[in-house]
PDB file of C-alpha atoms in Angstrom:
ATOM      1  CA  UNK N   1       0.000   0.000   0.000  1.00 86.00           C
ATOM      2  CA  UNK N   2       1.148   3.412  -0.653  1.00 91.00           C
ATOM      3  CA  UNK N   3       2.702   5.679   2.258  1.00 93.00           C
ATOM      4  CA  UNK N   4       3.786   9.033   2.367  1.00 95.00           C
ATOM      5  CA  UNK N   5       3.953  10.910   5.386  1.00 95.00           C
ATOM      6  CA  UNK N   6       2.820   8.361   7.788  1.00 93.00           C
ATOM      7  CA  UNK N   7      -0.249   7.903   5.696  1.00 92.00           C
ATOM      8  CA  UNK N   8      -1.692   4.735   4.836  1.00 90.00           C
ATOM      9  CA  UNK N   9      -3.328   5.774   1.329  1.00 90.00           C
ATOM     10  CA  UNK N  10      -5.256   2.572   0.061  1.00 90.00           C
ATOM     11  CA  UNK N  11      -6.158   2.540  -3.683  1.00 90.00           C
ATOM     12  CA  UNK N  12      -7.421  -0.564  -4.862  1.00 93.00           C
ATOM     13  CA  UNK N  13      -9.709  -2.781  -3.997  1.00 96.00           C
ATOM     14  CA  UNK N  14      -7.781  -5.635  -2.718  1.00 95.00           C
ATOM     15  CA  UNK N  15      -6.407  -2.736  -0.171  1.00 94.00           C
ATOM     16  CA  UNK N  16     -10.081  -1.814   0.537  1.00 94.00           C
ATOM     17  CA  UNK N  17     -12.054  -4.847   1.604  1.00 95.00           C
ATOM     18  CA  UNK N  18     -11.600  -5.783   4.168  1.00 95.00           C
ATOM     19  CA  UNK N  19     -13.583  -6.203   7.620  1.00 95.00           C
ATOM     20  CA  UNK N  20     -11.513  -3.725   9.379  1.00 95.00           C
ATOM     21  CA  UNK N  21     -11.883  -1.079   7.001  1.00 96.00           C
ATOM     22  CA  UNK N  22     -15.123  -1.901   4.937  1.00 97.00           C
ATOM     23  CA  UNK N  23     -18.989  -1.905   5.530  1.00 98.00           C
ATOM     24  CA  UNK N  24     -22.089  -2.570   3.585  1.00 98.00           C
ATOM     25  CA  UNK N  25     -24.957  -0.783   2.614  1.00 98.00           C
ATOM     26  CA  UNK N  26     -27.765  -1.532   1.387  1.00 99.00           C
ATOM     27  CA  UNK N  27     -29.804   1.140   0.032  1.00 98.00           C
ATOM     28  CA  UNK N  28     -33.619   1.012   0.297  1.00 98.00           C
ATOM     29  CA  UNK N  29     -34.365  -2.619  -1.263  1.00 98.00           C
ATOM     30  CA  UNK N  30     -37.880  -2.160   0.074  1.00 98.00           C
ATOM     31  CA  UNK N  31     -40.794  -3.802  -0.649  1.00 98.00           C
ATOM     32  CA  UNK N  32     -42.699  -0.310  -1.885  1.00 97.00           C
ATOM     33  CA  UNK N  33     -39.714   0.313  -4.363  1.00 97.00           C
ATOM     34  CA  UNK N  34     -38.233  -3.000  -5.803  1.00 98.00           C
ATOM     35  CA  UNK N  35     -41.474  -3.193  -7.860  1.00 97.00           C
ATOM     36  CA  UNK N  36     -40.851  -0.053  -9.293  1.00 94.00           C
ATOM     37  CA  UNK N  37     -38.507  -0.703 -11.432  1.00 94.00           C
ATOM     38  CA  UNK N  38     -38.350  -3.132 -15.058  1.00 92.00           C
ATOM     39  CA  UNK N  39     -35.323  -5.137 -13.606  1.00 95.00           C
ATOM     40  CA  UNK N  40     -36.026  -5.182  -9.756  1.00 97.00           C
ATOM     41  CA  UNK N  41     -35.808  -9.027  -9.418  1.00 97.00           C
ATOM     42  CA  UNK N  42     -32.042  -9.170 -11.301  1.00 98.00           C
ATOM     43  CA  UNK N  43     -31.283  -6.450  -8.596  1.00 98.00           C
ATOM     44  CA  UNK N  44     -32.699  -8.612  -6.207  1.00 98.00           C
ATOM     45  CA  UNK N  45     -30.647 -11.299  -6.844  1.00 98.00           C
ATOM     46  CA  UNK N  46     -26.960  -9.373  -7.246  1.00 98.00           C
ATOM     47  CA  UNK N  47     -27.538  -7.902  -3.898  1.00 98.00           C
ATOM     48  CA  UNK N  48     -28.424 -11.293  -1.954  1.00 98.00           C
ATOM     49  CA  UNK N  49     -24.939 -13.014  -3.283  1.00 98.00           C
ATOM     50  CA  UNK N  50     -23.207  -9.633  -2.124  1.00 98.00           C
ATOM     51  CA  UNK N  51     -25.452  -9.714   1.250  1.00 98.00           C
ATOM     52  CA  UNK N  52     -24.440 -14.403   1.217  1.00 98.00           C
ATOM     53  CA  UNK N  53     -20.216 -12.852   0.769  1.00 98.00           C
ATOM     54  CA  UNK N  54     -20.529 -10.012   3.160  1.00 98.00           C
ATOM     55  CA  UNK N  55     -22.362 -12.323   6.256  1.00 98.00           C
ATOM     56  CA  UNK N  56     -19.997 -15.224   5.627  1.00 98.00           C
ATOM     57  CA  UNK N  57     -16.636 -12.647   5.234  1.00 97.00           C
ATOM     58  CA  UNK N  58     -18.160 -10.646   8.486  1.00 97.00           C
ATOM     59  CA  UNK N  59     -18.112  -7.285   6.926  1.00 98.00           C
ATOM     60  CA  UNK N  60     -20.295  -4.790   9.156  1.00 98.00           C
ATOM     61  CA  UNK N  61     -24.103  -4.449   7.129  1.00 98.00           C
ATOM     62  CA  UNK N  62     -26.130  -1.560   7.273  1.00 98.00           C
ATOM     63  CA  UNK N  63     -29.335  -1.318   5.689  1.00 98.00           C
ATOM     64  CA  UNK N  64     -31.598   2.307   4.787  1.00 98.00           C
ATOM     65  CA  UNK N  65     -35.271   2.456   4.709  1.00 98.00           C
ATOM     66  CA  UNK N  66     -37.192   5.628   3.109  1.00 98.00           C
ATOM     67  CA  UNK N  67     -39.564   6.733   5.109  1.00 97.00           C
ATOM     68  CA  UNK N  68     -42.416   9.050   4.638  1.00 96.00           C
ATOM     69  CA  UNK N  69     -44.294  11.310   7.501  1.00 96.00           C
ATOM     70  CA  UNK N  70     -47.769  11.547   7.889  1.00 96.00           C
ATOM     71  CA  UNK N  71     -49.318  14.431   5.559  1.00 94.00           C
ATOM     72  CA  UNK N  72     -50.010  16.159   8.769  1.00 95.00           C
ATOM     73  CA  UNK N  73     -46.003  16.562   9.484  1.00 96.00           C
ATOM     74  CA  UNK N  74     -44.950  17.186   5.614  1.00 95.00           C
ATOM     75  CA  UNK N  75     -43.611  21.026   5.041  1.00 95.00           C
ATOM     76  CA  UNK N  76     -42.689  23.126   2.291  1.00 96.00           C
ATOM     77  CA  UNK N  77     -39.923  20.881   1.092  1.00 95.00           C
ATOM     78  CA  UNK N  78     -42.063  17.683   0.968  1.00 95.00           C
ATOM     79  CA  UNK N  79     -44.969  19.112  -0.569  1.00 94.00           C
ATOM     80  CA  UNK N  80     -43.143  19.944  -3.559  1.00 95.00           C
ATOM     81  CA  UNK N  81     -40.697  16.982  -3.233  1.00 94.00           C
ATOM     82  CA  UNK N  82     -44.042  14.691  -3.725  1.00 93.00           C
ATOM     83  CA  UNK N  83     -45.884  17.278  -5.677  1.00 95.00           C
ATOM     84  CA  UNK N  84     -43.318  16.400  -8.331  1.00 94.00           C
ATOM     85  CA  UNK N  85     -43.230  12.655  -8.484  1.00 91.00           C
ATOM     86  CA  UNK N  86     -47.018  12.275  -8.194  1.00 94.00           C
ATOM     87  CA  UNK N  87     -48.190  14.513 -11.009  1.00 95.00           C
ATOM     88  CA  UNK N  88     -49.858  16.859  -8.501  1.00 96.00           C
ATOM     89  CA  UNK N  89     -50.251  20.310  -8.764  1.00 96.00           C
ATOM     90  CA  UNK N  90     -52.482  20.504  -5.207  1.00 96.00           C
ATOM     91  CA  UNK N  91     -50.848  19.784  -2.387  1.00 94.00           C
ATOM     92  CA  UNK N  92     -53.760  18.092  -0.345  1.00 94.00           C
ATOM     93  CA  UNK N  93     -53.856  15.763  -3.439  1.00 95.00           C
ATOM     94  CA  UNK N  94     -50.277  13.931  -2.080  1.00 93.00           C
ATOM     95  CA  UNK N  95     -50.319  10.771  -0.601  1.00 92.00           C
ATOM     96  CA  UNK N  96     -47.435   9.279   2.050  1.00 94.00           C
ATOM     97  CA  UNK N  97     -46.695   6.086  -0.042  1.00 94.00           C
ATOM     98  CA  UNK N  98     -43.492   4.871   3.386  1.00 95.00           C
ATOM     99  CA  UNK N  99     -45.352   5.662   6.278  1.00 96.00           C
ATOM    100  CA  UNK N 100     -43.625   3.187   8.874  1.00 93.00           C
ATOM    101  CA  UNK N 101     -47.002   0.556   9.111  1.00 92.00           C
ATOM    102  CA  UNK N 102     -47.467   0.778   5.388  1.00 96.00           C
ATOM    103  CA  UNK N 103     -46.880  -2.496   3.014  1.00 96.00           C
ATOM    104  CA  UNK N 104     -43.929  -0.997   1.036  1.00 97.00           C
ATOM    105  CA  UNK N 105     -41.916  -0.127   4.348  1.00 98.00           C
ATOM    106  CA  UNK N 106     -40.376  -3.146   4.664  1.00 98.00           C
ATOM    107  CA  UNK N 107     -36.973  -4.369   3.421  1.00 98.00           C
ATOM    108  CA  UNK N 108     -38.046  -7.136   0.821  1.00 98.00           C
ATOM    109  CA  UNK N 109     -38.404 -10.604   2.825  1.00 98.00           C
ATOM    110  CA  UNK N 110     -35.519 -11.847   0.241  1.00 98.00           C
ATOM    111  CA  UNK N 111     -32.900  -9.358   1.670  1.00 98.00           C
ATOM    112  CA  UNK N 112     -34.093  -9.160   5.348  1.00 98.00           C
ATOM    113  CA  UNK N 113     -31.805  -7.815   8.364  1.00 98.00           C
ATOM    114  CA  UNK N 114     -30.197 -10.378  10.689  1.00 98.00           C
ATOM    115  CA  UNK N 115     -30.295  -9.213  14.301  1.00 97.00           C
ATOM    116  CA  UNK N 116     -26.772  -8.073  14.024  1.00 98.00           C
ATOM    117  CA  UNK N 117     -27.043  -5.643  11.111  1.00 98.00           C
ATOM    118  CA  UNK N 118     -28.602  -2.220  11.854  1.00 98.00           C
ATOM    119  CA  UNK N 119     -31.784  -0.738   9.539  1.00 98.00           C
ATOM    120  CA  UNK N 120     -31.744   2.957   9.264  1.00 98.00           C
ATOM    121  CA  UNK N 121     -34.590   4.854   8.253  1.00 98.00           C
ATOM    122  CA  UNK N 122     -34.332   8.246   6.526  1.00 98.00           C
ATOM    123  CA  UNK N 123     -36.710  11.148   4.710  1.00 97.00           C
ATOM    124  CA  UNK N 124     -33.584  12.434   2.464  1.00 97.00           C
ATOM    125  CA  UNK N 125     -32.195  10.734   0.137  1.00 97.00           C
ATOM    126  CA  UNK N 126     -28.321  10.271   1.165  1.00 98.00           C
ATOM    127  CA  UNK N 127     -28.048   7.810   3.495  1.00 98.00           C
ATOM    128  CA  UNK N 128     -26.007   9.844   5.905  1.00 98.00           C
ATOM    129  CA  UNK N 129     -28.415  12.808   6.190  1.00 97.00           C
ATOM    130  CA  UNK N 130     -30.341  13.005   9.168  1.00 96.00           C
ATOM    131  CA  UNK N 131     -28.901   9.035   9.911  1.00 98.00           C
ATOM    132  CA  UNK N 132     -26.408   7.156  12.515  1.00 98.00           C
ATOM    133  CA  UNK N 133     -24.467   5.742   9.527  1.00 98.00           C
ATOM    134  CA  UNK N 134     -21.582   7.983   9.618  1.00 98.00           C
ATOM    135  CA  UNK N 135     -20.981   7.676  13.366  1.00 98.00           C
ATOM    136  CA  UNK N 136     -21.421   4.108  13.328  1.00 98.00           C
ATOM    137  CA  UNK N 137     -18.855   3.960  10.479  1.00 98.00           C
ATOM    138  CA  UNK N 138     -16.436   6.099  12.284  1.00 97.00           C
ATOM    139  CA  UNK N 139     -16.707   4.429  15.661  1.00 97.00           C
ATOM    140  CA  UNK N 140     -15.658   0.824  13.972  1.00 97.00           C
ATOM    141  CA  UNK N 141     -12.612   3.044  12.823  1.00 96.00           C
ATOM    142  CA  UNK N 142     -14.171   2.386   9.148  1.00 97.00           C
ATOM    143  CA  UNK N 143     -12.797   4.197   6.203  1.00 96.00           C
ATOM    144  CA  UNK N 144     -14.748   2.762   2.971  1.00 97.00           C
ATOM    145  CA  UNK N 145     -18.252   1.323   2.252  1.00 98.00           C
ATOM    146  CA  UNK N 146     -19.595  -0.898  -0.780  1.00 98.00           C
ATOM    147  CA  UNK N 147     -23.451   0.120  -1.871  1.00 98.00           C
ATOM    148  CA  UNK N 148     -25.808  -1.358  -3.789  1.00 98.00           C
ATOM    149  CA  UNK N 149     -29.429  -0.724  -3.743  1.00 98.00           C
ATOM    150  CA  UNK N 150     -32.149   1.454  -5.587  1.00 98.00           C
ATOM    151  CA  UNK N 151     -31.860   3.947  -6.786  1.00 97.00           C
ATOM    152  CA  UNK N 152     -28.688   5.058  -8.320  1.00 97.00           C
ATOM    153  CA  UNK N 153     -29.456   7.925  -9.696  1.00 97.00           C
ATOM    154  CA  UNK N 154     -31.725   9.512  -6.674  1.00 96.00           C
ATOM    155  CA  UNK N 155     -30.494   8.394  -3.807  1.00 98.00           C
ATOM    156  CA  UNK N 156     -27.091   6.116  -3.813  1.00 98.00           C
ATOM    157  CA  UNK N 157     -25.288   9.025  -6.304  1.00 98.00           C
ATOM    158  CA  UNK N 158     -25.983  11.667  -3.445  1.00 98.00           C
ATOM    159  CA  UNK N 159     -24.686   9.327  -0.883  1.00 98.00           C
ATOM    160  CA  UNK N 160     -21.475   8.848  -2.231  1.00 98.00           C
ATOM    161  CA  UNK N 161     -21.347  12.570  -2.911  1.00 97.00           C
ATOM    162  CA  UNK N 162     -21.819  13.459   0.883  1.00 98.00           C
ATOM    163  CA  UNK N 163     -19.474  10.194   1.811  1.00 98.00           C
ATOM    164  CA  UNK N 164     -16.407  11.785  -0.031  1.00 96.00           C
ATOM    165  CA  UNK N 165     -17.095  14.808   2.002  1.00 96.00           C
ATOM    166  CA  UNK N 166     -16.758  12.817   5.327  1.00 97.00           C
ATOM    167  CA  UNK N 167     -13.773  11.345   4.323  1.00 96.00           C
ATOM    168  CA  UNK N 168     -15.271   7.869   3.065  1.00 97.00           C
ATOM    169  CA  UNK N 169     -14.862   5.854  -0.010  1.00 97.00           C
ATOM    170  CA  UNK N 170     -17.689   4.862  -1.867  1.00 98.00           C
ATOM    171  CA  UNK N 171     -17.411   1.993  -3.458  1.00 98.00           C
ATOM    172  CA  UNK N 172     -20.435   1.789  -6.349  1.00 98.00           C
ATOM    173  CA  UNK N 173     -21.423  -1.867  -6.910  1.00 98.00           C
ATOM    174  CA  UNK N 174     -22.548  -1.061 -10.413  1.00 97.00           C
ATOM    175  CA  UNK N 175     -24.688  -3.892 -11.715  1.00 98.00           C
ATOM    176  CA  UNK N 176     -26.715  -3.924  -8.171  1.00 98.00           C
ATOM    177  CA  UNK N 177     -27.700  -1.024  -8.240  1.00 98.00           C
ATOM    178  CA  UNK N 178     -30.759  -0.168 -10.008  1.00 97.00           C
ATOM    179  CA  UNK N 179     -32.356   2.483 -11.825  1.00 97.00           C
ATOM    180  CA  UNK N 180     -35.654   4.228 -12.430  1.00 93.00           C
ATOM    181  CA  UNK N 181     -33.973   6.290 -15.405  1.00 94.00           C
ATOM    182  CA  UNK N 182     -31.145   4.321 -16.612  1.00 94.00           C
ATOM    183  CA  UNK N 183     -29.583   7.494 -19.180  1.00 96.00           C
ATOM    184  CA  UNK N 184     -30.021   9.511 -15.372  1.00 96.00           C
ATOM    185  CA  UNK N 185     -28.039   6.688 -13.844  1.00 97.00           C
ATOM    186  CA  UNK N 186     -25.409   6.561 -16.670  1.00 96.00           C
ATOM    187  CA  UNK N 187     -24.632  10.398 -16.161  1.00 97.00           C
ATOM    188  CA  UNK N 188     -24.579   9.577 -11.977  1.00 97.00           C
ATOM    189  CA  UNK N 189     -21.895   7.174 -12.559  1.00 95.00           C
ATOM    190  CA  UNK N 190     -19.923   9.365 -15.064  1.00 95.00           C
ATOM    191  CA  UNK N 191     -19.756  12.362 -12.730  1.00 96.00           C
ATOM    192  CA  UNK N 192     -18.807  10.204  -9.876  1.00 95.00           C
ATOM    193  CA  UNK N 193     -15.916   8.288 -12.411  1.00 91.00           C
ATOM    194  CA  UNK N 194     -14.857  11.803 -12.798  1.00 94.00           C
ATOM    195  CA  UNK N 195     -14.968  13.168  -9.519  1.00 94.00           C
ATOM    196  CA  UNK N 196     -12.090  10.224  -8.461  1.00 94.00           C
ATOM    197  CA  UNK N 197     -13.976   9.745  -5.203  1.00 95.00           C
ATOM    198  CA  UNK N 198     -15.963   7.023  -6.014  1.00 97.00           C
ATOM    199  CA  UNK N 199     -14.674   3.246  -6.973  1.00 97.00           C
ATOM    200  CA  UNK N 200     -17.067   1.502  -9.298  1.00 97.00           C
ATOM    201  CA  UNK N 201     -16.972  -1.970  -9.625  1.00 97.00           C
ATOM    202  CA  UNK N 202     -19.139  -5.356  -9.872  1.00 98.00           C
ATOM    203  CA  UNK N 203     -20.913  -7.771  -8.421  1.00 98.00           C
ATOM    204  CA  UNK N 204     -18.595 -10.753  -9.587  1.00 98.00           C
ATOM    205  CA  UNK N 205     -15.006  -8.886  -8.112  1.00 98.00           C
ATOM    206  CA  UNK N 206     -16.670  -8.261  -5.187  1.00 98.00           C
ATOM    207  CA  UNK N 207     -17.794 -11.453  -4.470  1.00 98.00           C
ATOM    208  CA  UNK N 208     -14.429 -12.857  -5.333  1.00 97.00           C
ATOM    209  CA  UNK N 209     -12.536 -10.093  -3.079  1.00 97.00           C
ATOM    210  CA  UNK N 210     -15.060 -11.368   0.370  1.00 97.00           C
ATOM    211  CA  UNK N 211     -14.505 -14.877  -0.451  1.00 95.00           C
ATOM    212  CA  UNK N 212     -11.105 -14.202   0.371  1.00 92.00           C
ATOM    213  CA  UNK N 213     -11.967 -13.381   4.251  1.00 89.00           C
ATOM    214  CA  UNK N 214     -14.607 -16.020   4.404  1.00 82.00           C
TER     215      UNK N 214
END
């Protein structure tokens, strides 16, 4: 690994993953937004072998929910927020689709949380606003984080965004992570590729690099 001035400075993957240094998240695989999208079940099935290698390499797993408030607690920011997906130009017309009771709450019963992985639920869309995660990362003396989830392009882009600005590496699991717009999601990864922050890689190397700690 590269030093220079008593800095560890890890850049590849093989320096990355490893239980000491790496977590995983897994970004909103719920049962109100799997559905959503045309390839939800091939998502579905990248991120349970990445969940099978994380579990059996011990690598620290942190799921996100979305979570919606009653309309009776939505303000300014909301209201437009789900003004603008739903097609509504009247505000009492909005529903709360991730109210915490409501069907599409839950993680998907494919993917669910073991007792020793933490579920955080959110209203933004990075998974560090408003969320433990970043504290819980820093207090295992973490550095990096793989992702995979839905969506890329609305909430998992903006999460690596605010990562690098903690001081994390993002590491993009690109082919589980799905998409509502996939030419949105193709310009998410490109900016991130060109930021330099973010590592983007696959399910397959992944899998191969946890297998090694198993």
């Amino acid at each position: 690994m590269l030093q220079h001035n008593g800095i560890r400075i890890p850049r590849t993957l093989e320096e990355l993953i490893t239980r000491d240094q790496t977590a995983l998240i897994v970004y909103d695989m719920q049962a109100g937004i799997v559905p959503q999208i045309p390839d939800g079940p091939a998502i579905t099935a990248q991120v349970k072998r990445i969940l099978a290698a994380a579990r059996a390499a011990h690598i620290r797993t942190y799921f996100t929910r979305h979570m919606t408030l009653p309309t009776e607690l939505v303000g300014a920011f909301q209201y437009r927020q789900w003004m603008a997906w739903q097609h509504q130009d009247d505000p009492a017309q909005i529903h709360s689709p991730f109210l915490r009771d409501s069907p599409g709450f839950p993680i998907i019963d494919e993917l669910a949380p073991l007792p020793s992985e933490a579920v955080f639920d959110k209203l933004a869309m990075s998974a560090f606003e408003g969320t433990p995660l970043a504290f819980a990362l820093r207090d295992c003396g973490l550095r990096a984080f793989l992702i995979c989830g839905i969506a890329l392009e609305i909430g998992i882009d903006p999460t690596c965004r605010q990562a690098a600005d903690l001081g994390l590496i993002p590491i993009i699991i690109e082919d589980a992570c799905g998409a509502g717009h996939h030419e949105a999601a193709a310009k998410s990864l490109s900016n991130l590729a060109f930021m330099g922050d973010t590592i983007v890689t696959n399910t397959d190397k992944i899998c191969e690099l946890l297998s090694a700690h198993a």
